[in-house]
PDB file of C-alpha atoms in Angstrom:
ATOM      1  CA  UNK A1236      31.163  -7.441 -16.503  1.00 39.00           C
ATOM      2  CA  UNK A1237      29.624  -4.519 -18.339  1.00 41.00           C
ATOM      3  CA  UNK A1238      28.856  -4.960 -21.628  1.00 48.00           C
ATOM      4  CA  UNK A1239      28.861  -1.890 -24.149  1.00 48.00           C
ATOM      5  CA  UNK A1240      26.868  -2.414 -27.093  1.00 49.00           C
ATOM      6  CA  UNK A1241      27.297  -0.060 -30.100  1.00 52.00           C
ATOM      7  CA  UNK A1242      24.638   1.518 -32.138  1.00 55.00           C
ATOM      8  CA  UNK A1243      24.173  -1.512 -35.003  1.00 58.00           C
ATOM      9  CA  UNK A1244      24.283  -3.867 -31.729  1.00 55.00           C
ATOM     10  CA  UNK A1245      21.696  -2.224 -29.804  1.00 49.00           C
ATOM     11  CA  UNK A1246      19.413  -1.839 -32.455  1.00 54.00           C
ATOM     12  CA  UNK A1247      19.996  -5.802 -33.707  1.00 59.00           C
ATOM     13  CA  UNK A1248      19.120  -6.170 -29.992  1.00 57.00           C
ATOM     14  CA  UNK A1249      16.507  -4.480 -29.731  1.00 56.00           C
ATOM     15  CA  UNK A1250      14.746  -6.341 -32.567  1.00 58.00           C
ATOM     16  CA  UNK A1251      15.233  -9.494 -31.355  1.00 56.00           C
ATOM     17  CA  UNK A1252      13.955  -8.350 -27.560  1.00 60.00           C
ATOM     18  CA  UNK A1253      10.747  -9.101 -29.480  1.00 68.00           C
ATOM     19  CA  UNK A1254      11.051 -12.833 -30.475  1.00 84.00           C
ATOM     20  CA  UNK A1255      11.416 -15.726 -28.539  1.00 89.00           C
ATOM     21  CA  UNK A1256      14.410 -17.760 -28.584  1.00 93.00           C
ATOM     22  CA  UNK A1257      12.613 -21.860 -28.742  1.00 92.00           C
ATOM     23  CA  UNK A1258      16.166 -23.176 -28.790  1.00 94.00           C
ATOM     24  CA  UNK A1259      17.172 -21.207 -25.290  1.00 95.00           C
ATOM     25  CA  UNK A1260      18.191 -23.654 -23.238  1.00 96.00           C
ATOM     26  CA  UNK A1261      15.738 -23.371 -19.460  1.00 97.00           C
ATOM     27  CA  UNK A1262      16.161 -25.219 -16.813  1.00 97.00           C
ATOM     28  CA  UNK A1263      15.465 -25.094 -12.689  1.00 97.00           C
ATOM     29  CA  UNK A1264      17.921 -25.586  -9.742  1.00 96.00           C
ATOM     30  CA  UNK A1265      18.280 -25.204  -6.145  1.00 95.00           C
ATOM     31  CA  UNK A1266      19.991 -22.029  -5.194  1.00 95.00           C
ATOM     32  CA  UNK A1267      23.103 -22.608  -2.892  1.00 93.00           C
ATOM     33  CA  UNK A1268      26.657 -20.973  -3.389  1.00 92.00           C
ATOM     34  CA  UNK A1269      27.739 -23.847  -4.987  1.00 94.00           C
ATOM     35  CA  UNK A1270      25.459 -24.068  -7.804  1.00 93.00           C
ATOM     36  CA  UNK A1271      25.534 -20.506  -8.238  1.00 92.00           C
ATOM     37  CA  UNK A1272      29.626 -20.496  -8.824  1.00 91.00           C
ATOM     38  CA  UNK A1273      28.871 -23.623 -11.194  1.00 93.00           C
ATOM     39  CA  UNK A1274      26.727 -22.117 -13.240  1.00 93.00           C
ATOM     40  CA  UNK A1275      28.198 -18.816 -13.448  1.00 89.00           C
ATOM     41  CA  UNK A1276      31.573 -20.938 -14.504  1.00 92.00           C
ATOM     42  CA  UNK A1277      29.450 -22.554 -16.903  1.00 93.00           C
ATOM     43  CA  UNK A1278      28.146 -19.509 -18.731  1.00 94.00           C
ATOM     44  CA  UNK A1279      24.525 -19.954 -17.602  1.00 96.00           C
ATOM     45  CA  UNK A1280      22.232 -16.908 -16.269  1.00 96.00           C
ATOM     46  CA  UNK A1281      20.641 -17.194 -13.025  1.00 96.00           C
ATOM     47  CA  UNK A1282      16.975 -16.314 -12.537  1.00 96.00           C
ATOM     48  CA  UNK A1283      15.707 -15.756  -9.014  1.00 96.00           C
ATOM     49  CA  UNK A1284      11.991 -16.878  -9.238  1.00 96.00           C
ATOM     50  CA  UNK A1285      12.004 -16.446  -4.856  1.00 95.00           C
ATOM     51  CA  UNK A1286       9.831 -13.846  -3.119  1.00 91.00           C
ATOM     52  CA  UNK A1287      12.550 -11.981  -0.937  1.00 90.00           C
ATOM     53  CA  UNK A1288      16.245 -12.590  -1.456  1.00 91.00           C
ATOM     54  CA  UNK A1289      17.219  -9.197   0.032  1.00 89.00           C
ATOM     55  CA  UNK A1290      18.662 -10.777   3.320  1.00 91.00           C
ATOM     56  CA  UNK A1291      20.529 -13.841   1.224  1.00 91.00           C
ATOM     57  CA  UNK A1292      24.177 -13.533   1.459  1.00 89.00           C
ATOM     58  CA  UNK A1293      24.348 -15.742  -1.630  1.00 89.00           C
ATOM     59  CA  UNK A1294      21.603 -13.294  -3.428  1.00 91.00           C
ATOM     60  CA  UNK A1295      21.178 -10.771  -1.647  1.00 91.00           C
ATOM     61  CA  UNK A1296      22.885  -8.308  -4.179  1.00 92.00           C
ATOM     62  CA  UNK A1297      20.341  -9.266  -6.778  1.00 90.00           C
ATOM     63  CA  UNK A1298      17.522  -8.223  -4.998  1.00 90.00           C
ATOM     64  CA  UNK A1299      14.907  -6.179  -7.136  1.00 90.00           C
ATOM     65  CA  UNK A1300      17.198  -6.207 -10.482  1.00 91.00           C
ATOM     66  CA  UNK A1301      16.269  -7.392 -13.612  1.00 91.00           C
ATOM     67  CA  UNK A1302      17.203 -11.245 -12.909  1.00 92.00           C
ATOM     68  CA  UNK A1303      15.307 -11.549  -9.670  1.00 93.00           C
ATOM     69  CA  UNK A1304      11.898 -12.189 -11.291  1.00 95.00           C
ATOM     70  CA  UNK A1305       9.341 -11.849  -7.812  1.00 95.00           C
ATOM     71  CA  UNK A1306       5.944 -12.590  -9.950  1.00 95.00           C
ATOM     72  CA  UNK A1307       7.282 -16.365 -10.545  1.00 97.00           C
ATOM     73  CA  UNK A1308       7.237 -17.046  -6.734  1.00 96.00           C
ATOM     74  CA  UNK A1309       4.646 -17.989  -4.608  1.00 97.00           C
ATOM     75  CA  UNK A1310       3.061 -15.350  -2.281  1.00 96.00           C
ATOM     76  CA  UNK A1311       4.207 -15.968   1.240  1.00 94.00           C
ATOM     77  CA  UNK A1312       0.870 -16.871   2.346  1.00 97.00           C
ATOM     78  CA  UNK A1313       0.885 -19.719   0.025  1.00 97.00           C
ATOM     79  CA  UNK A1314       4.737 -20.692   1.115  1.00 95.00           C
ATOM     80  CA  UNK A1315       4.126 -21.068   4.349  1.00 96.00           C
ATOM     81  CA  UNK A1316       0.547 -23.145   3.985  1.00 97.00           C
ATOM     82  CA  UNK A1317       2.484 -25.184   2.346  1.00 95.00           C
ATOM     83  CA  UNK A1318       5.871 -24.885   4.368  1.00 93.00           C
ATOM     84  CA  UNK A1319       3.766 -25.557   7.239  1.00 96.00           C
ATOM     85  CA  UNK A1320       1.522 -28.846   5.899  1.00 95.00           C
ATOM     86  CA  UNK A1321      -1.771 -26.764   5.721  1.00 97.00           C
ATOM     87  CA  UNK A1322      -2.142 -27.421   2.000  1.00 97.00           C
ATOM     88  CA  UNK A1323      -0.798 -30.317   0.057  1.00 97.00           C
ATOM     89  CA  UNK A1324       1.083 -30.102  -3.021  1.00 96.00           C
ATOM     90  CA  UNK A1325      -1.454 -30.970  -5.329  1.00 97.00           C
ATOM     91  CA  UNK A1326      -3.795 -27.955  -3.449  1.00 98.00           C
ATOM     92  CA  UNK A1327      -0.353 -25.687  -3.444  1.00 97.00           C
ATOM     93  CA  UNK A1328       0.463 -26.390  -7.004  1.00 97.00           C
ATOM     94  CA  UNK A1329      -3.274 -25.495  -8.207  1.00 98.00           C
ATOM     95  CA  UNK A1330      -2.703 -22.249  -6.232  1.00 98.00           C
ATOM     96  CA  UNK A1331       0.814 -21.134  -7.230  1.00 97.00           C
ATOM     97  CA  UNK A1332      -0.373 -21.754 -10.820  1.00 97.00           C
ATOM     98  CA  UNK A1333      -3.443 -19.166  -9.941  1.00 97.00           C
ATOM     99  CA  UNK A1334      -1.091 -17.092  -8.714  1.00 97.00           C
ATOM    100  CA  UNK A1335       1.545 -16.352 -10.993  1.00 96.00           C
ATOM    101  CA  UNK A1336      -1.023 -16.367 -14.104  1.00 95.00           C
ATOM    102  CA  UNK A1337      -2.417 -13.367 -12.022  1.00 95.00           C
ATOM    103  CA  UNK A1338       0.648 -11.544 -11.365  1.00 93.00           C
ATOM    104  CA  UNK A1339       1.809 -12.090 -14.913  1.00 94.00           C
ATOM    105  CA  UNK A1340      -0.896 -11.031 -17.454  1.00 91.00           C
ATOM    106  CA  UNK A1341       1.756 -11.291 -20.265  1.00 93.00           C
ATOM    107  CA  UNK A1342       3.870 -14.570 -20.344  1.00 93.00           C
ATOM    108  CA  UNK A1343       4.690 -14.363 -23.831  1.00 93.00           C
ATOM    109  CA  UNK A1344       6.435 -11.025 -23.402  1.00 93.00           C
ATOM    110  CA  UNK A1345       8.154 -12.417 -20.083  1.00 94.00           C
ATOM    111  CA  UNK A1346       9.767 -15.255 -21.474  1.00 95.00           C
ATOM    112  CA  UNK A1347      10.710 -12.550 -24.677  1.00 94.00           C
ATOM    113  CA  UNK A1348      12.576 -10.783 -21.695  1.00 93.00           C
ATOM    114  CA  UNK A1349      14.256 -13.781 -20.298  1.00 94.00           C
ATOM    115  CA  UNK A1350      15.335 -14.778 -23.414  1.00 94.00           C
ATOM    116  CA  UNK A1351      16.651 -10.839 -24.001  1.00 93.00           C
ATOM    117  CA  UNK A1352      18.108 -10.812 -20.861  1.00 93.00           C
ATOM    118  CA  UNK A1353      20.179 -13.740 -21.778  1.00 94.00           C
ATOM    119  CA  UNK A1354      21.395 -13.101 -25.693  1.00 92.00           C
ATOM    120  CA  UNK A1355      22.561  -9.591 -24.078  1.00 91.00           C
ATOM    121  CA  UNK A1356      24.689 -11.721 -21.463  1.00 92.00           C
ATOM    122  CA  UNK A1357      26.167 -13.818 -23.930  1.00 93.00           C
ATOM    123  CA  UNK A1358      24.683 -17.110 -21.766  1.00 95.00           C
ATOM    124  CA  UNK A1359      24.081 -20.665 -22.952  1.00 94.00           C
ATOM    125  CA  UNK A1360      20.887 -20.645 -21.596  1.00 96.00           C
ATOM    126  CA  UNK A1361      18.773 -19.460 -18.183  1.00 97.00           C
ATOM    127  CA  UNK A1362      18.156 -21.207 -14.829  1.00 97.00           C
ATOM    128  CA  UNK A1363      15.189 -20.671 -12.504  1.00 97.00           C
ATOM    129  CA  UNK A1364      16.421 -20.738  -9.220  1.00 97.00           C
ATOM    130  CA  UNK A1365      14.503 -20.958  -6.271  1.00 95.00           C
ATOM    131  CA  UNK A1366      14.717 -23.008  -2.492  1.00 92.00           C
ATOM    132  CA  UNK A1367      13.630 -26.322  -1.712  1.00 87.00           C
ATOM    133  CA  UNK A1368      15.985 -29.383  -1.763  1.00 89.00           C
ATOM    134  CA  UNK A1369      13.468 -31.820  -2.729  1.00 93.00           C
ATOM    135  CA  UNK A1370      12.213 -30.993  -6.589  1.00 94.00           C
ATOM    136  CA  UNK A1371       9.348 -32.526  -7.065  1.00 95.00           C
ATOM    137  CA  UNK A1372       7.445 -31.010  -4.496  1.00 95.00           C
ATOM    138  CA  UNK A1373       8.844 -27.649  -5.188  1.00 96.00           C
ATOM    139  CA  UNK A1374       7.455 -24.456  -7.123  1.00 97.00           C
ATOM    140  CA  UNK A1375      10.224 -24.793  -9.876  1.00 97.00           C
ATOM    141  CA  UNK A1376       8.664 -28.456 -10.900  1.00 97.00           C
ATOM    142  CA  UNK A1377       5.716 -26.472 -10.959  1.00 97.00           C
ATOM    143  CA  UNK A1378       6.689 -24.164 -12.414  1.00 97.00           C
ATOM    144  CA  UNK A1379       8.783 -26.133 -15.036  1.00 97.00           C
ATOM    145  CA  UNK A1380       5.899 -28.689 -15.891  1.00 97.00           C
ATOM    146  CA  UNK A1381       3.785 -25.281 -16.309  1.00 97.00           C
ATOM    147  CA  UNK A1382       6.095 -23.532 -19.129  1.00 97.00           C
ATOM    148  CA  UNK A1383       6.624 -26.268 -20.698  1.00 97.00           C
ATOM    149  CA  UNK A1384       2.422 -27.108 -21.251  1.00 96.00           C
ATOM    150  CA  UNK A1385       2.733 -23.769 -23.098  1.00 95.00           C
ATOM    151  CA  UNK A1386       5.445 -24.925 -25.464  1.00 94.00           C
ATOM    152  CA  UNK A1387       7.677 -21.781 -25.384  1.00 94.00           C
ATOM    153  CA  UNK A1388      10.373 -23.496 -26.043  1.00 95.00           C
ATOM    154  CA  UNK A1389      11.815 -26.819 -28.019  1.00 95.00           C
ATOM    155  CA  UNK A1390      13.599 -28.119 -25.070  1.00 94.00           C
ATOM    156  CA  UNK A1391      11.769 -29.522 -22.057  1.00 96.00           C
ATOM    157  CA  UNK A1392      12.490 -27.416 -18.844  1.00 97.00           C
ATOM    158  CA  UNK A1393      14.432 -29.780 -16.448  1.00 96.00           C
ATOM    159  CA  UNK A1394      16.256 -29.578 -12.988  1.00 96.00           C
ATOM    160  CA  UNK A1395      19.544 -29.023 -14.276  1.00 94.00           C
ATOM    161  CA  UNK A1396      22.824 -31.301 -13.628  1.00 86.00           C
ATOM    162  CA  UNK A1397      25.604 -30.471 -12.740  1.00 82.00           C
ATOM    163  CA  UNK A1398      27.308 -33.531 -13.416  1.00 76.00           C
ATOM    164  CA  UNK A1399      26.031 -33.611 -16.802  1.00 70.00           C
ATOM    165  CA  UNK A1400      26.953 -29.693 -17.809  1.00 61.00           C
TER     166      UNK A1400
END
């Protein structure tokens, strides 16, 4: 759905683009086609953190827009030393970390967009997606346990459930 904003709008939005909302709800989930029709039914806005989605038939079409955010993933060197048990996690985690606070020189003014990007799609909140079943050895509980040292926000940065949603 495209959604027209008028002059006053866009220019309220525009100021907020600026501020960070602490009450925006964040959490993490596993993509699968499932989960993304839940969350979409439950007004939440998807965030690819994933390196290539291009060939997904799930995500595919969001390749390269504003929600699939590349910097958040690990580099596929990293994936597969871990994917392939030449690193552990506590080596791989270290690493990603490295990583992404390279890639991203501003996180401040990234989280500012996420939080944009979601007031402007009228969502209850944001969800990093990314692969990997198991959580807690995957880069979203990294990445999770990582925003939330930097106390962006008032709420912790979970896995998200949908039983509880």
């Amino acid at each position: 759905m495209i959604l027209l904003l008028n002059l006053e709008d866009f220019k309220k939005e525009k100021a907020m683009s600026k501020t960070i909302d602490r009450n925006l709800k964040v959490y993490t989930s596993f993509v699968t086609a499932e989960n993304m029709v839940k969350l979409m039914e439950q007004n939440y806005l998807p965030i690819f953190i994933l390196r290539s989605i291009g060939k997904s038939d799930t995500i595919g079409k969001y390749s390269n827009t504003s929600i699939h955010v590349k910097d958040l993933s690990p580099s596929d060197d990293l994936f597969h030393k871990k994917r392939d048990n030449d690193i552990d996690f506590a080596t791989f985690s270290k690493q990603y970390i490295e990583e992404i606070c390279t890639n991203i020189k501003d996180f401040h003014e990234l989280i500012k967009n996420l939080c944009f990007l979601a007031r402007i799609s009228n969502a209850k909140g944001i969800v990093l997606m990314g692969y990997g079943k198991d959580y807690e050895t995957s880069h979203r509980k990294v990445l999770s346990d990582f925003l939330n040292s930097q106390n962006f926000f008032d709420n912790k940065i979970t896995e998200f459930n949908y039983e509880e949603e």
